[in-house]
Amino acid sequence: MVNADKVIRLGDYVRLERAQKSKDGANFKYDASTGRVTNLAEYFAAHADPNIYTVRFPLWTTSNSTQGVKLDDNAGLSIVPSTNTVSGRDDYRSLPAFRVWDVNGGVDDAGNPFVTAIKDKAGTWSADGSHGDALVMTATGFYRLQLDSQYMTLSYSGVQYDGFVPMPGAMLPDGTLRPCMLFAKYRAWCDGSGIPHSFTGKQTSTAFGSQNGCIDQAAKKGKGWSGKTVADTWYVQLMHMLKYADRNIENTLGGDFGGNGQITISKAEASVTRALVKTTDAQYIDVGSYISVGSGTDRGDPKVGEAASWRKVLSKTVVDSVTAAINVAGSKFTTTTAMHVTQMPWPTGATDGVLGTDGYATDAIPRSHQPIRIQGIEIFTGVYEVESDVILNNVKDSDTAGHTEIWKVFDVTKASKSAITSDYVHLGDFPAVTDKTNNNWQYAKGFTFSHGMTIPTEWGGTSTSGLSDATLINPISNPGLHELHRGGHLYDGSHCGLFCSVCWPTLSDAWWYCGGRLSTLGRTRA
């Protein structure tokens, strides 16, 4: 009997058969004269994963649980996050549909990806920028979303079976399929010329923390580059739901949504590499995190780091019965009792030591105080990330009612900094709010889906049920055009996660907790 889930078109079948028999795709090929991997399309065609990996989630009327059930070839597969010292079980790591490689490379002006190095496979790979942007490469996959009266069912495969469509961002503007998908490994950092990069060991660049900032700065890098897109968000959302059968990433991995310690210095010192604080306060600063020392209290105020800025916490030691020392790396500085120790967002590379594809650095501090890695991609470093291909339009319907429209551009070279043009497509709306819920965190019961965008449906969930992550919109109090921020920052707690959405003040505003991420998927088609 034919399995209806595995009906493949004849042309695709012939292409796959040829690719799997071809020696051109057996291994990656590297041309030293050009510094490029030359057979990406052949390699991924030859290694296309024919399995179907499925997860089924209950709709709210069936169950309000965030957890689902793995089905088809996903059934029985298990994953346990890794740390810097423990390699967790990962049944997905070697599966072609889920396998990832750390690479250096980029995207040309037409949107075509290229790879100049593959870690341990081809060329000379680096994460620090010495050989270009650090990216994560994976196969171009296909997904299917099905709804019935009780369940939402998501399936993923390396083969386009009947009913499956290419992943968002997989199609180039001319309708051809990308040979592979490249994702920025790290949050973006801008160099002295304002050009954004994906490098390890870098701090937040607020210049890349707004929609307009992403448009301006990415353009300096080339037409194929953009800020983070809906496609980048969906890939991580889907991978987490498939691998962990859970919508709530705080249950499984974590993310820095609570590492917000700020304490007062209790004893002044000169020419030291430590800050003396009350022993009872020292618990709020995590070893391994990064802190600033100064008289300011807002992390966007330079005075926060006037004595010492973005220093790694090496240890905490006892000084006397009421005093502890926060010991940090770097040069000596002087403290006063008017200063504070403020835990800051993490520089990129916090997960570089993780021994697996997914995980977090250490169990010595809470998982909710540190970045995580999923599919080799580091996320949730203590700042939001803006989606640069989306504009939110707040519509005030009356003094007591309003709604927020979601508009997306598919080719970021046509993105607008001031208006919703004819190049934008209306994906849908967030659920409406009233004067009582406007500008207040709202939890959704589930999500609908449009062109790769997960859109919350019907308020009434909680941080542990339904979609589990919150949305903040303000159409009544702040009508007009706004940017969309995703993820969360280091003191928004359980509101944050994979599905968190925040309507930010304008298309150009950014602050210390506004970050960005490069994308190679900004030039695509609907």
mmCIF file with all atom_site columns, C-alpha atoms in Angstrom, residues 70 78-94 98-100 102 136 185 235-246 249 252-254 351-362 367 371-379 498:
data_model
loop_
_atom_site.group_PDB
_atom_site.id
_atom_site.type_symbol
_atom_site.label_atom_id
_atom_site.label_alt_id
_atom_site.label_comp_id
_atom_site.label_asym_id
_atom_site.label_entity_id
_atom_site.label_seq_id
_atom_site.pdbx_PDB_ins_code
_atom_site.Cartn_x
_atom_site.Cartn_y
_atom_site.Cartn_z
_atom_site.occupancy
_atom_site.B_iso_or_equiv
_atom_site.pdbx_formal_charge
_atom_site.auth_seq_id
_atom_site.auth_comp_id
_atom_site.auth_asym_id
_atom_site.auth_atom_id
_atom_site.pdbx_PDB_model_num
ATOM 1  C CA . LYS A 1 70  ? 6.569  12.931 18.060 1.00 0.00 ? 70  LYS A CA 1
ATOM 2  C CA . SER A 1 78  ? 15.654 11.737 21.810 1.00 0.00 ? 78  SER A CA 1
ATOM 3  C CA . ILE A 1 79  ? 17.782 14.770 22.634 1.00 0.00 ? 79  ILE A CA 1
ATOM 4  C CA . VAL A 1 80  ? 19.380 15.946 25.873 1.00 0.00 ? 80  VAL A CA 1
ATOM 5  C CA . PRO A 1 81  ? 21.097 19.368 25.811 1.00 0.00 ? 81  PRO A CA 1
ATOM 6  C CA . SER A 1 82  ? 24.886 19.452 26.191 1.00 0.00 ? 82  SER A CA 1
ATOM 7  C CA . THR A 1 83  ? 27.024 21.721 28.360 1.00 0.00 ? 83  THR A CA 1
ATOM 8  C CA . ASN A 1 84  ? 30.703 22.658 28.318 1.00 0.00 ? 84  ASN A CA 1
ATOM 9  C CA . THR A 1 85  ? 31.503 19.534 30.326 1.00 0.00 ? 85  THR A CA 1
ATOM 10 C CA . VAL A 1 86  ? 28.813 17.005 29.387 1.00 0.00 ? 86  VAL A CA 1
ATOM 11 C CA . SER A 1 87  ? 27.896 15.826 25.895 1.00 0.00 ? 87  SER A CA 1
ATOM 12 C CA . GLY A 1 88  ? 24.174 15.073 25.974 1.00 0.00 ? 88  GLY A CA 1
ATOM 13 C CA . ARG A 1 89  ? 22.416 12.447 23.933 1.00 0.00 ? 89  ARG A CA 1
ATOM 14 C CA . ASP A 1 90  ? 21.453 13.719 20.476 1.00 0.00 ? 90  ASP A CA 1
ATOM 15 C CA . ASP A 1 91  ? 19.736 11.332 18.062 1.00 0.00 ? 91  ASP A CA 1
ATOM 16 C CA . TYR A 1 92  ? 19.352 14.163 15.530 1.00 0.00 ? 92  TYR A CA 1
ATOM 17 C CA . ARG A 1 93  ? 22.961 15.214 15.200 1.00 0.00 ? 93  ARG A CA 1
ATOM 18 C CA . SER A 1 94  ? 23.869 12.896 12.307 1.00 0.00 ? 94  SER A CA 1
ATOM 19 C CA . PHE A 1 98  ? 19.071 18.127 10.943 1.00 0.00 ? 98  PHE A CA 1
ATOM 20 C CA . ARG A 1 99  ? 22.825 18.002 10.475 1.00 0.00 ? 99  ARG A CA 1
ATOM 21 C CA . VAL A 1 100 ? 24.613 21.359 10.687 1.00 0.00 ? 100 VAL A CA 1
ATOM 22 C CA . ASP A 1 102 ? 29.992 25.609 11.206 1.00 0.00 ? 102 ASP A CA 1
ATOM 23 C CA . VAL A 1 136 ? 25.735 27.627 10.334 1.00 0.00 ? 136 VAL A CA 1
ATOM 24 C CA . LYS A 1 185 ? 25.860 31.732 14.159 1.00 0.00 ? 185 LYS A CA 1
ATOM 25 C CA . TYR A 1 235 ? 13.838 27.709 11.323 1.00 0.00 ? 235 TYR A CA 1
ATOM 26 C CA . VAL A 1 236 ? 14.723 27.846 15.015 1.00 0.00 ? 236 VAL A CA 1
ATOM 27 C CA . GLN A 1 237 ? 11.087 27.628 16.099 1.00 0.00 ? 237 GLN A CA 1
ATOM 28 C CA . LEU A 1 238 ? 10.479 24.554 13.928 1.00 0.00 ? 238 LEU A CA 1
ATOM 29 C CA . MET A 1 239 ? 13.685 22.804 14.922 1.00 0.00 ? 239 MET A CA 1
ATOM 30 C CA . HIS A 1 240 ? 12.879 23.222 18.593 1.00 0.00 ? 240 HIS A CA 1
ATOM 31 C CA . MET A 1 241 ? 9.314  21.985 18.220 1.00 0.00 ? 241 MET A CA 1
ATOM 32 C CA . LEU A 1 242 ? 10.429 18.934 16.238 1.00 0.00 ? 242 LEU A CA 1
ATOM 33 C CA . LYS A 1 243 ? 13.364 17.963 18.424 1.00 0.00 ? 243 LYS A CA 1
ATOM 34 C CA . TYR A 1 244 ? 11.873 18.654 21.854 1.00 0.00 ? 244 TYR A CA 1
ATOM 35 C CA . ALA A 1 245 ? 8.128  18.316 21.153 1.00 0.00 ? 245 ALA A CA 1
ATOM 36 C CA . ASP A 1 246 ? 7.596  21.450 23.228 1.00 0.00 ? 246 ASP A CA 1
ATOM 37 C CA . ILE A 1 249 ? 12.040 26.613 25.147 1.00 0.00 ? 249 ILE A CA 1
ATOM 38 C CA . THR A 1 252 ? 14.135 22.506 27.535 1.00 0.00 ? 252 THR A CA 1
ATOM 39 C CA . LEU A 1 253 ? 17.105 24.845 27.051 1.00 0.00 ? 253 LEU A CA 1
ATOM 40 C CA . GLY A 1 254 ? 16.686 28.240 28.694 1.00 0.00 ? 254 GLY A CA 1
ATOM 41 C CA . THR A 1 351 ? 28.111 28.869 23.939 1.00 0.00 ? 351 THR A CA 1
ATOM 42 C CA . ASP A 1 352 ? 31.354 28.213 22.028 1.00 0.00 ? 352 ASP A CA 1
ATOM 43 C CA . GLY A 1 353 ? 32.402 25.561 24.531 1.00 0.00 ? 353 GLY A CA 1
ATOM 44 C CA . VAL A 1 354 ? 29.163 23.545 24.394 1.00 0.00 ? 354 VAL A CA 1
ATOM 45 C CA . LEU A 1 355 ? 29.933 19.952 23.431 1.00 0.00 ? 355 LEU A CA 1
ATOM 46 C CA . GLY A 1 356 ? 26.838 19.408 21.304 1.00 0.00 ? 356 GLY A CA 1
ATOM 47 C CA . THR A 1 357 ? 24.665 20.948 18.636 1.00 0.00 ? 357 THR A CA 1
ATOM 48 C CA . ASP A 1 358 ? 22.161 22.096 21.275 1.00 0.00 ? 358 ASP A CA 1
ATOM 49 C CA . GLY A 1 359 ? 22.875 23.215 24.804 1.00 0.00 ? 359 GLY A CA 1
ATOM 50 C CA . TYR A 1 360 ? 24.067 25.862 27.230 1.00 0.00 ? 360 TYR A CA 1
ATOM 51 C CA . ALA A 1 361 ? 27.411 26.460 28.920 1.00 0.00 ? 361 ALA A CA 1
ATOM 52 C CA . THR A 1 362 ? 26.951 25.364 32.520 1.00 0.00 ? 362 THR A CA 1
ATOM 53 C CA . ARG A 1 367 ? 19.695 28.244 32.556 1.00 0.00 ? 367 ARG A CA 1
ATOM 54 C CA . PRO A 1 371 ? 22.497 32.136 26.279 1.00 0.00 ? 371 PRO A CA 1
ATOM 55 C CA . ILE A 1 372 ? 21.690 28.859 24.582 1.00 0.00 ? 372 ILE A CA 1
ATOM 56 C CA . ARG A 1 373 ? 22.610 27.085 21.377 1.00 0.00 ? 373 ARG A CA 1
ATOM 57 C CA . ILE A 1 374 ? 20.190 25.267 19.091 1.00 0.00 ? 374 ILE A CA 1
ATOM 58 C CA . GLN A 1 375 ? 21.207 23.746 15.760 1.00 0.00 ? 375 GLN A CA 1
ATOM 59 C CA . GLY A 1 376 ? 24.616 25.334 16.308 1.00 0.00 ? 376 GLY A CA 1
ATOM 60 C CA . ILE A 1 377 ? 23.048 28.818 16.449 1.00 0.00 ? 377 ILE A CA 1
ATOM 61 C CA . GLU A 1 378 ? 23.589 30.958 19.551 1.00 0.00 ? 378 GLU A CA 1
ATOM 62 C CA . ILE A 1 379 ? 20.464 32.824 20.697 1.00 0.00 ? 379 ILE A CA 1
ATOM 63 C CA . LEU A 1 498 ? 10.844 31.604 20.724 1.00 0.00 ? 498 LEU A CA 1
#
